Coordinates of N, CA and C and ligand atoms in Angstrom, one line a residue:
M1 N 0.8 -1.2 0.0 CA 0.0 0.0 0.0 C 0.9 1.3 0.0
F2 N 0.4 2.3 -0.6 CA 1.1 3.5 -0.6 C 0.2 4.7 -0.5
A3 N 0.8 5.9 -0.1 CA 0.0 7.1 0.0 C 0.6 8.1 -1.0
I4 N -0.3 9.0 -1.5 CA 0.2 10.0 -2.5 C -0.1 11.3 -1.8
I5 N 0.8 12.2 -1.7 CA 0.6 13.6 -1.3 C 1.0 14.6 -2.3
S6 N 0.5 15.8 -2.2 CA 0.8 16.8 -3.3 C 0.6 18.2 -2.7
D7 N 1.2 19.2 -3.4 CA 0.9 20.6 -3.2 C 1.0 21.0 -1.7
I8 N 2.1 20.7 -1.2 CA 2.4 21.0 0.3 C 2.5 22.5 0.4
H9 N 3.1 23.2 -0.5 CA 3.3 24.6 -0.6 C 3.8 25.2 0.7
S10 N 4.9 24.6 1.2 CA 5.6 25.1 2.4 C 4.8 25.1 3.7
N11 N 3.6 24.4 3.7 CA 2.7 24.4 4.9 C 3.1 23.2 5.8
L12 N 4.0 23.5 6.8 CA 4.5 22.5 7.7 C 3.4 21.9 8.5
E13 N 2.5 22.7 9.0 CA 1.4 22.1 9.9 C 0.6 21.1 9.1
A14 N 0.3 21.4 7.9 CA -0.5 20.5 7.1 C 0.3 19.2 6.8
L15 N 1.5 19.4 6.4 CA 2.4 18.3 6.1 C 2.5 17.3 7.2
T16 N 2.8 17.9 8.4 CA 3.1 17.0 9.6 C 1.8 16.3 10.0
T17 N 0.7 17.0 9.8 CA -0.6 16.3 10.1 C -0.9 15.2 9.2
V18 N -0.7 15.4 7.9 CA -0.9 14.3 6.9 C 0.1 13.2 7.1
L19 N 1.3 13.5 7.4 CA 2.3 12.4 7.6 C 2.0 11.6 8.8
A20 N 1.5 12.2 9.9 CA 1.0 11.5 11.1 C -0.1 10.6 10.7
D21 N -1.0 11.0 9.9 CA -2.2 10.2 9.5 C -1.7 9.0 8.7
I22 N -0.8 9.3 7.8 CA -0.3 8.2 7.0 C 0.4 7.1 7.9
E23 N 1.2 7.6 8.8 CA 1.9 6.7 9.7 C 0.9 5.9 10.6
K24 N -0.2 6.6 11.0 CA -1.2 5.9 11.8 C -1.9 4.8 11.1
R25 N -1.9 4.9 9.7 CA -2.5 3.9 8.9 C -1.6 2.8 8.5
G26 N -0.3 2.9 9.0 CA 0.7 1.9 8.8 C 1.2 1.9 7.4
I27 N 1.1 3.0 6.7 CA 1.6 3.1 5.3 C 3.0 3.6 5.3
K28 N 3.9 2.8 4.7 CA 5.3 3.1 4.7 C 5.8 3.8 3.4
T29 N 5.1 3.6 2.4 CA 5.6 4.2 1.1 C 4.7 5.4 0.7
I30 N 5.4 6.5 0.5 CA 4.8 7.8 0.1 C 5.3 8.3 -1.2
Y31 N 4.5 8.7 -2.1 CA 4.9 9.4 -3.3 C 4.3 10.8 -3.2
C32 N 5.1 11.8 -3.8 CA 4.7 13.2 -3.7 C 4.6 13.7 -5.1
L33 N 3.5 14.4 -5.4 CA 3.3 14.9 -6.8 C 3.9 16.4 -7.0
G34 N 4.6 16.9 -6.0 CA 5.3 18.2 -6.3 C 4.6 19.4 -5.7
D35 N 5.2 20.5 -6.0 CA 4.8 21.8 -5.3 C 5.0 21.7 -3.8
V36 N 6.2 21.3 -3.5 CA 6.6 21.3 -2.1 C 6.8 22.7 -1.6
L37 N 7.2 23.6 -2.5 CA 7.5 25.0 -2.2 C 6.3 25.9 -2.6
G38 N 6.5 27.2 -2.2 CA 5.5 28.2 -2.6 C 4.5 28.5 -1.5
Y39 N 4.1 29.8 -1.4 CA 3.0 30.3 -0.6 C 3.3 30.4 0.9
A40 N 3.5 29.3 1.6 CA 3.5 29.4 3.1 C 4.9 29.5 3.6
A41 N 5.0 29.4 5.0 CA 6.2 29.9 5.7 C 7.4 29.0 5.9
N42 N 7.3 27.6 5.5 CA 8.3 26.7 5.9 C 8.8 25.9 4.8
P43 N 9.4 26.5 3.7 CA 9.9 25.7 2.6 C 11.0 24.7 2.9
I44 N 12.0 25.1 3.8 CA 13.1 24.3 4.1 C 12.6 23.0 4.9
E45 N 11.8 23.3 5.9 CA 11.3 22.2 6.8 C 10.5 21.2 5.9
C46 N 9.7 21.7 5.1 CA 8.8 20.8 4.2 C 9.7 20.1 3.2
L47 N 10.7 20.7 2.6 CA 11.5 20.0 1.7 C 12.3 18.9 2.4
D48 N 12.9 19.2 3.5 CA 13.6 18.2 4.3 C 12.8 17.0 4.6
L49 N 11.5 17.3 5.0 CA 10.6 16.1 5.4 C 10.3 15.3 4.1
V50 N 10.1 16.0 3.0 CA 9.8 15.3 1.8 C 10.9 14.4 1.3
I51 N 12.2 15.0 1.4 CA 13.4 14.2 1.1 C 13.5 13.0 2.0
D52 N 13.2 13.2 3.2 CA 13.3 12.1 4.2 C 12.2 11.0 4.1
K53 N 11.0 11.5 3.9 CA 9.8 10.6 4.0 C 9.3 10.0 2.7
T54 N 9.6 10.6 1.6 CA 8.9 10.1 0.4 C 9.9 9.3 -0.5
E55 N 9.3 8.4 -1.3 CA 10.1 7.6 -2.2 C 10.5 8.4 -3.4
I56 N 9.6 9.2 -3.9 CA 9.9 10.0 -5.0 C 9.0 11.3 -4.9
C57 N 9.5 12.4 -5.5 CA 8.7 13.6 -5.5 C 8.9 14.2 -6.9
L58 N 7.8 14.4 -7.6 CA 7.8 15.0 -9.0 C 8.0 16.5 -8.9
M59 N 8.3 17.1 -10.0 CA 8.6 18.5 -10.1 C 7.2 19.3 -10.3
G60 N 6.9 20.2 -9.4 CA 5.7 21.1 -9.5 C 6.1 22.4 -10.1
N61 N 5.1 23.2 -10.5 CA 5.5 24.5 -11.1 C 6.1 25.5 -10.0
H62 N 5.7 25.3 -8.8 CA 6.3 26.2 -7.7 C 7.7 25.8 -7.4
D63 N 8.0 24.5 -7.5 CA 9.4 24.0 -7.3 C 10.3 24.5 -8.5
Y64 N 9.7 24.4 -9.7 CA 10.4 24.8 -10.9 C 10.7 26.3 -10.8
A65 N 9.7 27.1 -10.2 CA 9.8 28.5 -10.1 C 11.0 28.9 -9.2
A66 N 11.1 28.2 -8.1 CA 12.2 28.5 -7.1 C 13.5 28.1 -7.7
L67 N 13.5 27.0 -8.4 CA 14.8 26.4 -9.0 C 15.2 27.2 -10.2
Y68 N 14.2 27.5 -11.1 CA 14.6 28.1 -12.4 C 13.9 29.5 -12.5
E69 N 12.6 29.5 -12.9 CA 11.9 30.8 -13.0 C 10.4 30.5 -12.9
P70 N 9.7 31.5 -12.4 CA 8.2 31.4 -12.4 C 7.6 31.5 -13.8
T71 N 6.6 30.7 -14.0 CA 5.9 30.7 -15.4 C 4.5 31.0 -15.2
N72 N 4.0 32.1 -15.7 CA 2.6 32.5 -15.6 C 2.1 32.6 -14.1
F73 N 3.0 33.2 -13.2 CA 2.6 33.3 -11.8 C 2.0 34.7 -11.6
N74 N 1.0 34.7 -10.7 CA 0.6 36.1 -10.2 C 1.6 36.6 -9.3
Q75 N 1.4 37.9 -8.9 CA 2.5 38.6 -8.2 C 2.8 37.9 -6.8
G76 N 1.8 37.5 -6.1 CA 2.0 36.9 -4.8 C 2.7 35.5 -4.9
A77 N 2.3 34.7 -5.9 CA 3.0 33.4 -6.1 C 4.5 33.6 -6.5
E78 N 4.7 34.6 -7.4 CA 6.1 34.9 -7.9 C 6.9 35.4 -6.7
S79 N 6.4 36.3 -5.9 CA 7.2 36.7 -4.7 C 7.5 35.5 -3.8
A80 N 6.5 34.6 -3.6 CA 6.7 33.5 -2.7 C 7.8 32.6 -3.3
A81 N 7.9 32.4 -4.6 CA 8.9 31.6 -5.2 C 10.3 32.2 -5.0
Y82 N 10.4 33.5 -5.2 CA 11.7 34.2 -5.0 C 12.1 34.1 -3.5
W83 N 11.1 34.3 -2.6 CA 11.4 34.2 -1.2 C 11.9 32.8 -0.8
A84 N 11.2 31.8 -1.3 CA 11.7 30.4 -1.0 C 13.1 30.2 -1.5
R85 N 13.4 30.7 -2.7 CA 14.8 30.6 -3.2 C 15.8 31.3 -2.3
K86 N 15.4 32.5 -1.8 CA 16.2 33.2 -0.9 C 16.5 32.4 0.4
V87 N 15.4 31.9 0.9 CA 15.6 31.1 2.2 C 16.5 29.9 2.0
L88 N 16.3 29.2 0.8 CA 17.2 28.1 0.5 C 18.6 28.5 0.4
E89 N 18.8 29.7 -0.2 CA 20.2 30.2 -0.4 C 20.9 30.7 0.8
Q90 N 20.0 31.0 1.8 CA 20.6 31.5 3.1 C 21.2 30.4 4.0
E91 N 21.0 29.1 3.6 CA 21.5 28.0 4.4 C 23.0 28.1 4.5
T92 N 23.6 28.1 5.7 CA 25.0 28.2 5.8 C 25.7 26.8 5.8
D93 N 25.0 25.8 6.1 CA 25.5 24.4 6.1 C 25.5 24.0 4.6
H94 N 26.7 23.9 4.0 CA 26.8 23.7 2.6 C 26.3 22.3 2.2
E95 N 26.6 21.3 3.1 CA 26.1 20.0 2.8 C 24.6 19.9 2.7
K96 N 23.9 20.5 3.7 CA 22.5 20.6 3.6 C 22.0 21.3 2.4
S97 N 22.6 22.5 2.2 CA 22.2 23.3 1.0 C 22.4 22.5 -0.3
D98 N 23.5 21.9 -0.5 CA 23.8 21.1 -1.7 C 22.7 20.0 -1.9
K99 N 22.5 19.3 -0.8 CA 21.5 18.2 -0.8 C 20.1 18.7 -1.3
R100 N 19.7 19.8 -0.8 CA 18.4 20.3 -1.2 C 18.3 20.8 -2.6
W101 N 19.3 21.5 -3.1 CA 19.3 22.0 -4.5 C 19.5 20.8 -5.4
R102 N 20.3 19.8 -5.0 CA 20.5 18.7 -5.9 C 19.2 17.9 -6.0
Y103 N 18.5 17.8 -4.9 CA 17.2 17.1 -4.9 C 16.2 17.8 -5.8
L104 N 16.1 19.1 -5.6 CA 15.2 19.8 -6.5 C 15.5 19.7 -8.0
G105 N 16.9 19.8 -8.2 CA 17.3 19.7 -9.6 C 17.1 18.3 -10.3
Q106 N 17.0 17.3 -9.4 CA 16.8 15.9 -10.0 C 15.4 15.5 -10.0
Q107 N 14.4 16.4 -9.6 CA 13.0 16.0 -9.6 C 12.6 15.6 -11.0
K108 N 11.9 14.5 -11.1 CA 11.4 14.1 -12.5 C 10.1 14.9 -12.8
M109 N 9.8 15.0 -14.1 CA 8.5 15.6 -14.5 C 7.4 14.5 -14.6
R110 N 7.8 13.2 -14.8 CA 6.9 12.2 -15.0 C 7.5 10.9 -14.4
W111 N 6.7 10.0 -13.8 CA 7.2 8.8 -13.3 C 6.1 7.7 -13.5
T112 N 6.5 6.5 -13.9 CA 5.5 5.4 -14.1 C 5.9 4.2 -13.2
L113 N 4.8 3.6 -12.7 CA 4.9 2.5 -11.8 C 4.0 1.4 -12.4
E114 N 4.6 0.2 -12.8 CA 3.8 -0.9 -13.2 C 3.6 -1.8 -11.9
T115 N 2.4 -2.0 -11.5 CA 2.2 -2.7 -10.3 C 0.9 -3.5 -10.3
K116 N 0.5 -4.1 -9.2 CA -0.8 -4.8 -9.0 C -1.5 -4.2 -7.8
L117 N -2.7 -3.8 -8.0 CA -3.5 -3.2 -6.9 C -4.7 -4.1 -6.7
K118 N -4.8 -4.8 -5.6 CA -5.8 -5.7 -5.3 C -6.0 -6.7 -6.5
N119 N -4.8 -7.3 -6.9 CA -4.8 -8.2 -8.0 C -5.1 -7.7 -9.4
V120 N -5.3 -6.4 -9.5 CA -5.5 -5.8 -10.8 C -4.2 -5.2 -11.3
K121 N -3.8 -5.6 -12.5 CA -2.6 -5.1 -13.1 C -2.8 -3.6 -13.4
A122 N -1.9 -2.8 -13.0 CA -2.2 -1.3 -13.1 C -0.9 -0.6 -13.6
T123 N -1.1 0.3 -14.6 CA 0.0 1.2 -15.0 C -0.3 2.5 -14.4
L124 N 0.5 3.0 -13.4 CA 0.3 4.2 -12.7 C 1.3 5.3 -13.2
D125 N 0.8 6.3 -13.8 CA 1.6 7.5 -14.1 C 1.4 8.5 -13.1
F126 N 2.5 9.2 -12.7 CA 2.5 10.3 -11.7 C 3.1 11.5 -12.4
V127 N 2.3 12.6 -12.3 CA 2.8 13.9 -12.8 C 2.3 15.0 -11.8
H128 N 2.8 16.2 -11.8 CA 2.3 17.2 -11.0 C 0.9 17.8 -11.5
A129 N 0.9 18.1 -12.8 CA -0.2 18.9 -13.3 C -1.2 18.1 -14.3
S130 N -0.6 17.7 -15.4 CA -1.5 17.0 -16.4 C -0.6 16.0 -17.2
P131 N -1.3 15.0 -17.8 CA -0.5 14.1 -18.6 C 0.1 14.7 -19.9
R132 N -0.4 15.9 -20.3 CA 0.1 16.5 -21.5 C 1.2 17.5 -21.2
R133 N 1.0 18.3 -20.2 CA 2.0 19.3 -19.7 C 2.2 19.1 -18.3
P134 N 3.2 18.2 -17.9 CA 3.2 17.7 -16.5 C 3.5 18.7 -15.4
I135 N 4.0 19.9 -15.8 CA 4.3 20.8 -14.7 C 3.3 21.9 -14.6
N136 N 2.7 22.3 -15.7 CA 1.9 23.6 -15.7 C 0.4 23.5 -16.0
E137 N 0.0 22.5 -16.7 CA -1.4 22.6 -17.2 C -2.4 22.3 -16.1
Y138 N -3.4 23.1 -16.0 CA -4.5 22.9 -15.0 C -5.6 22.0 -15.7
V139 N -6.1 21.0 -14.9 CA -7.2 20.2 -15.4 C -8.3 20.4 -14.4
F140 N -9.3 21.2 -14.8 CA -10.4 21.5 -13.8 C -11.6 20.7 -14.1
P141 N -12.4 20.4 -13.0 CA -13.7 19.7 -13.2 C -14.5 20.2 -14.3
D142 N -14.6 21.5 -14.5 CA -15.4 22.1 -15.5 C -15.0 21.8 -16.9
D143 N -13.7 21.4 -17.1 CA -13.2 21.1 -18.4 C -14.0 19.9 -19.1
V144 N -14.6 19.1 -18.3 CA -15.4 18.0 -18.9 C -16.6 18.5 -19.6
Y145 N -17.1 19.7 -19.2 CA -18.2 20.3 -19.9 C -17.8 21.3 -20.9
T146 N -16.8 22.1 -20.6 CA -16.4 23.2 -21.5 C -15.4 22.9 -22.5
T147 N -14.5 22.0 -22.3 CA -13.4 21.8 -23.2 C -13.2 20.3 -23.4
T148 N -14.2 19.6 -24.0 CA -14.1 18.1 -24.1 C -12.9 17.7 -25.0
G149 N -12.6 18.6 -26.0 CA -11.4 18.3 -26.8 C -10.1 18.2 -26.0
K150 N -10.0 19.1 -25.0 CA -8.8 19.0 -24.2 C -8.8 17.7 -23.4
M151 N -10.0 17.3 -22.9 CA -10.0 16.1 -22.1 C -9.7 14.9 -22.9
N152 N -10.2 14.9 -24.2 CA -9.8 13.8 -25.1 C -8.3 13.7 -25.3
A153 N -7.7 14.9 -25.5 CA -6.3 15.0 -25.8 C -5.5 14.5 -24.6
L154 N -6.0 14.8 -23.4 CA -5.3 14.4 -22.2 C -5.4 12.9 -22.0
F155 N -6.6 12.3 -22.3 CA -6.8 10.9 -22.1 C -6.0 10.1 -23.1
E156 N -5.8 10.7 -24.3 CA -4.9 10.0 -25.3 C -3.5 9.7 -24.7
R157 N -3.1 10.5 -23.8 CA -1.8 10.4 -23.2 C -1.8 9.5 -21.9
V158 N -2.9 9.0 -21.6 CA -3.0 8.2 -20.3 C -3.1 6.7 -20.7
K159 N -2.2 5.9 -20.2 CA -2.3 4.5 -20.5 C -3.4 3.8 -19.7
H160 N -3.4 4.1 -18.4 CA -4.4 3.5 -17.5 C -4.8 4.5 -16.4
I161 N -3.9 4.7 -15.4 CA -4.3 5.6 -14.3 C -3.2 6.7 -14.3
C162 N -3.6 7.9 -14.2 CA -2.6 9.0 -14.0 C -3.0 9.8 -12.8
F163 N -2.1 9.9 -11.9 CA -2.3 10.7 -10.7 C -1.8 12.1 -10.9
V164 N -2.6 13.1 -10.6 CA -2.2 14.5 -10.7 C -2.5 15.3 -9.4
G165 N -2.0 16.5 -9.3 CA -2.4 17.4 -8.2 C -2.7 18.8 -8.9
H166 N -2.0 19.8 -8.4 CA -1.9 21.1 -9.0 C -3.1 22.0 -8.8
T167 N -4.3 21.5 -9.0 CA -5.5 22.4 -8.9 C -6.0 22.4 -7.4
H168 N -5.6 21.5 -6.6 CA -6.0 21.4 -5.2 C -7.5 21.0 -5.2
L169 N -8.0 20.4 -6.3 CA -9.4 20.0 -6.3 C -9.4 18.4 -6.5
P170 N -9.6 17.7 -5.4 CA -9.6 16.2 -5.5 C -10.8 15.6 -6.3
G171 N -10.5 14.5 -7.0 CA -11.6 13.8 -7.7 C -11.1 13.0 -8.8
V172 N -12.0 12.3 -9.5 CA -11.6 11.4 -10.5 C -12.2 11.8 -11.9
F173 N -11.4 11.9 -12.9 CA -11.8 12.2 -14.2 C -11.9 10.9 -15.0
L174 N -13.0 10.6 -15.6 CA -13.1 9.4 -16.5 C -13.2 9.8 -17.9
E175 N -13.1 8.8 -18.9 CA -12.9 9.2 -20.3 C -14.1 9.7 -21.0
D176 N -15.3 9.6 -20.3 CA -16.6 9.9 -21.0 C -16.6 11.3 -21.8
P177 N -16.1 12.4 -21.4 CA -15.4 12.7 -20.1 C -16.4 13.0 -19.0
D178 N -16.0 12.7 -17.8 CA -16.8 13.0 -16.6 C -15.9 13.2 -15.4
F179 N -16.4 13.8 -14.4 CA -15.7 14.1 -13.2 C -16.5 13.8 -11.9
Y180 N -15.9 13.1 -11.0 CA -16.6 12.7 -9.8 C -15.8 13.2 -8.6
T181 N -16.5 13.8 -7.6 CA -15.8 14.3 -6.4 C -15.6 13.1 -5.5
P182 N -14.7 13.2 -4.5 CA -14.6 12.1 -3.5 C -15.9 11.8 -2.8
D183 N -16.8 12.8 -2.5 CA -18.1 12.5 -1.9 C -18.9 11.7 -2.8
E184 N -18.9 12.0 -4.1 CA -19.8 11.2 -5.0 C -19.3 9.8 -5.1
L185 N -18.0 9.6 -4.8 CA -17.5 8.2 -4.9 C -17.4 7.5 -3.6
G186 N -17.9 8.2 -2.6 CA -17.8 7.6 -1.2 C -16.4 7.5 -0.7
G187 N -15.5 8.3 -1.3 CA -14.1 8.4 -0.9 C -13.3 7.3 -1.5
K188 N -13.8 6.5 -2.4 CA -13.1 5.4 -3.0 C -13.2 5.3 -4.5
Y189 N -12.2 4.9 -5.2 CA -12.3 4.7 -6.6 C -11.6 3.3 -6.9
P190 N -12.3 2.3 -7.3 CA -11.7 1.0 -7.6 C -10.9 1.0 -8.9
I191 N -9.7 0.6 -8.9 CA -8.9 0.5 -10.2 C -9.5 -0.6 -11.0
I192 N -10.0 -0.3 -12.2 CA -10.6 -1.2 -13.1 C -9.7 -1.5 -14.3
P193 N -9.5 -2.8 -14.7 CA -8.7 -3.0 -15.9 C -9.3 -2.3 -17.1
D194 N -8.5 -1.7 -17.9 CA -8.9 -1.1 -19.2 C -9.8 0.2 -19.0
E195 N -10.0 0.6 -17.7 CA -10.7 1.9 -17.6 C -9.7 3.0 -17.2
K196 N -9.6 3.9 -18.1 CA -8.6 5.0 -17.9 C -9.2 6.0 -16.8
A197 N -8.3 6.5 -16.0 CA -8.8 7.6 -15.0 C -7.6 8.5 -14.8
I198 N -8.0 9.8 -14.6 CA -7.0 10.8 -14.1 C -7.5 11.1 -12.7
I199 N -6.7 10.8 -11.8 CA -7.1 11.0 -10.4 C -6.3 12.1 -9.7
N200 N -7.1 13.2 -9.4 CA -6.5 14.3 -8.7 C -6.5 14.0 -7.2
V201 N -5.4 14.0 -6.6 CA -5.3 13.7 -5.1 C -5.6 15.0 -4.2
G202 N -5.7 16.1 -4.9 CA -6.1 17.3 -4.1 C -4.9 18.2 -3.8
Ligands
LIG1 FE1 1.1 23.4 -9.0

């Protein structure tokens, strides 16, 4: 069993609460879909915890912004990215500093896991944003009604299951296209052979 977390955005209180819940459930393997940085007050503490506790962490647009440059950010988000960069640069322990920058620099944009979930063979893709543009593209629930062409193009790039974050709106997109909130699904989505899904973990 594994847990997927995403969009921590330097929020240490939220991250420690979620990690404690994961530990309470006895789950040892954690994957992170990125955006460790941005917005809140504890970029370093959050990054260190992610490095320590997760098996893999994908590159999010806010991580990219702190490492390279902000792309289509509003003023607040851009300031937060530059501030996170400054805080990371202020580290006087070179070993710690190198470890963090190297980790950010080696984050993947996409990662695939072939596995079995409850005896169902599953191909799991992990990205921060969307299967088409893994760092920056927003996939909103409304897209299933307003831009079905976009949804078709996204599902063409999905082999089976694709986990995303980025919008902070949890739920499951199916190929119809359709979108189901966690409430509508009773908090569960069974992995079905040959049924494609884009699952936003929130
Ligand atoms: Fe994001």
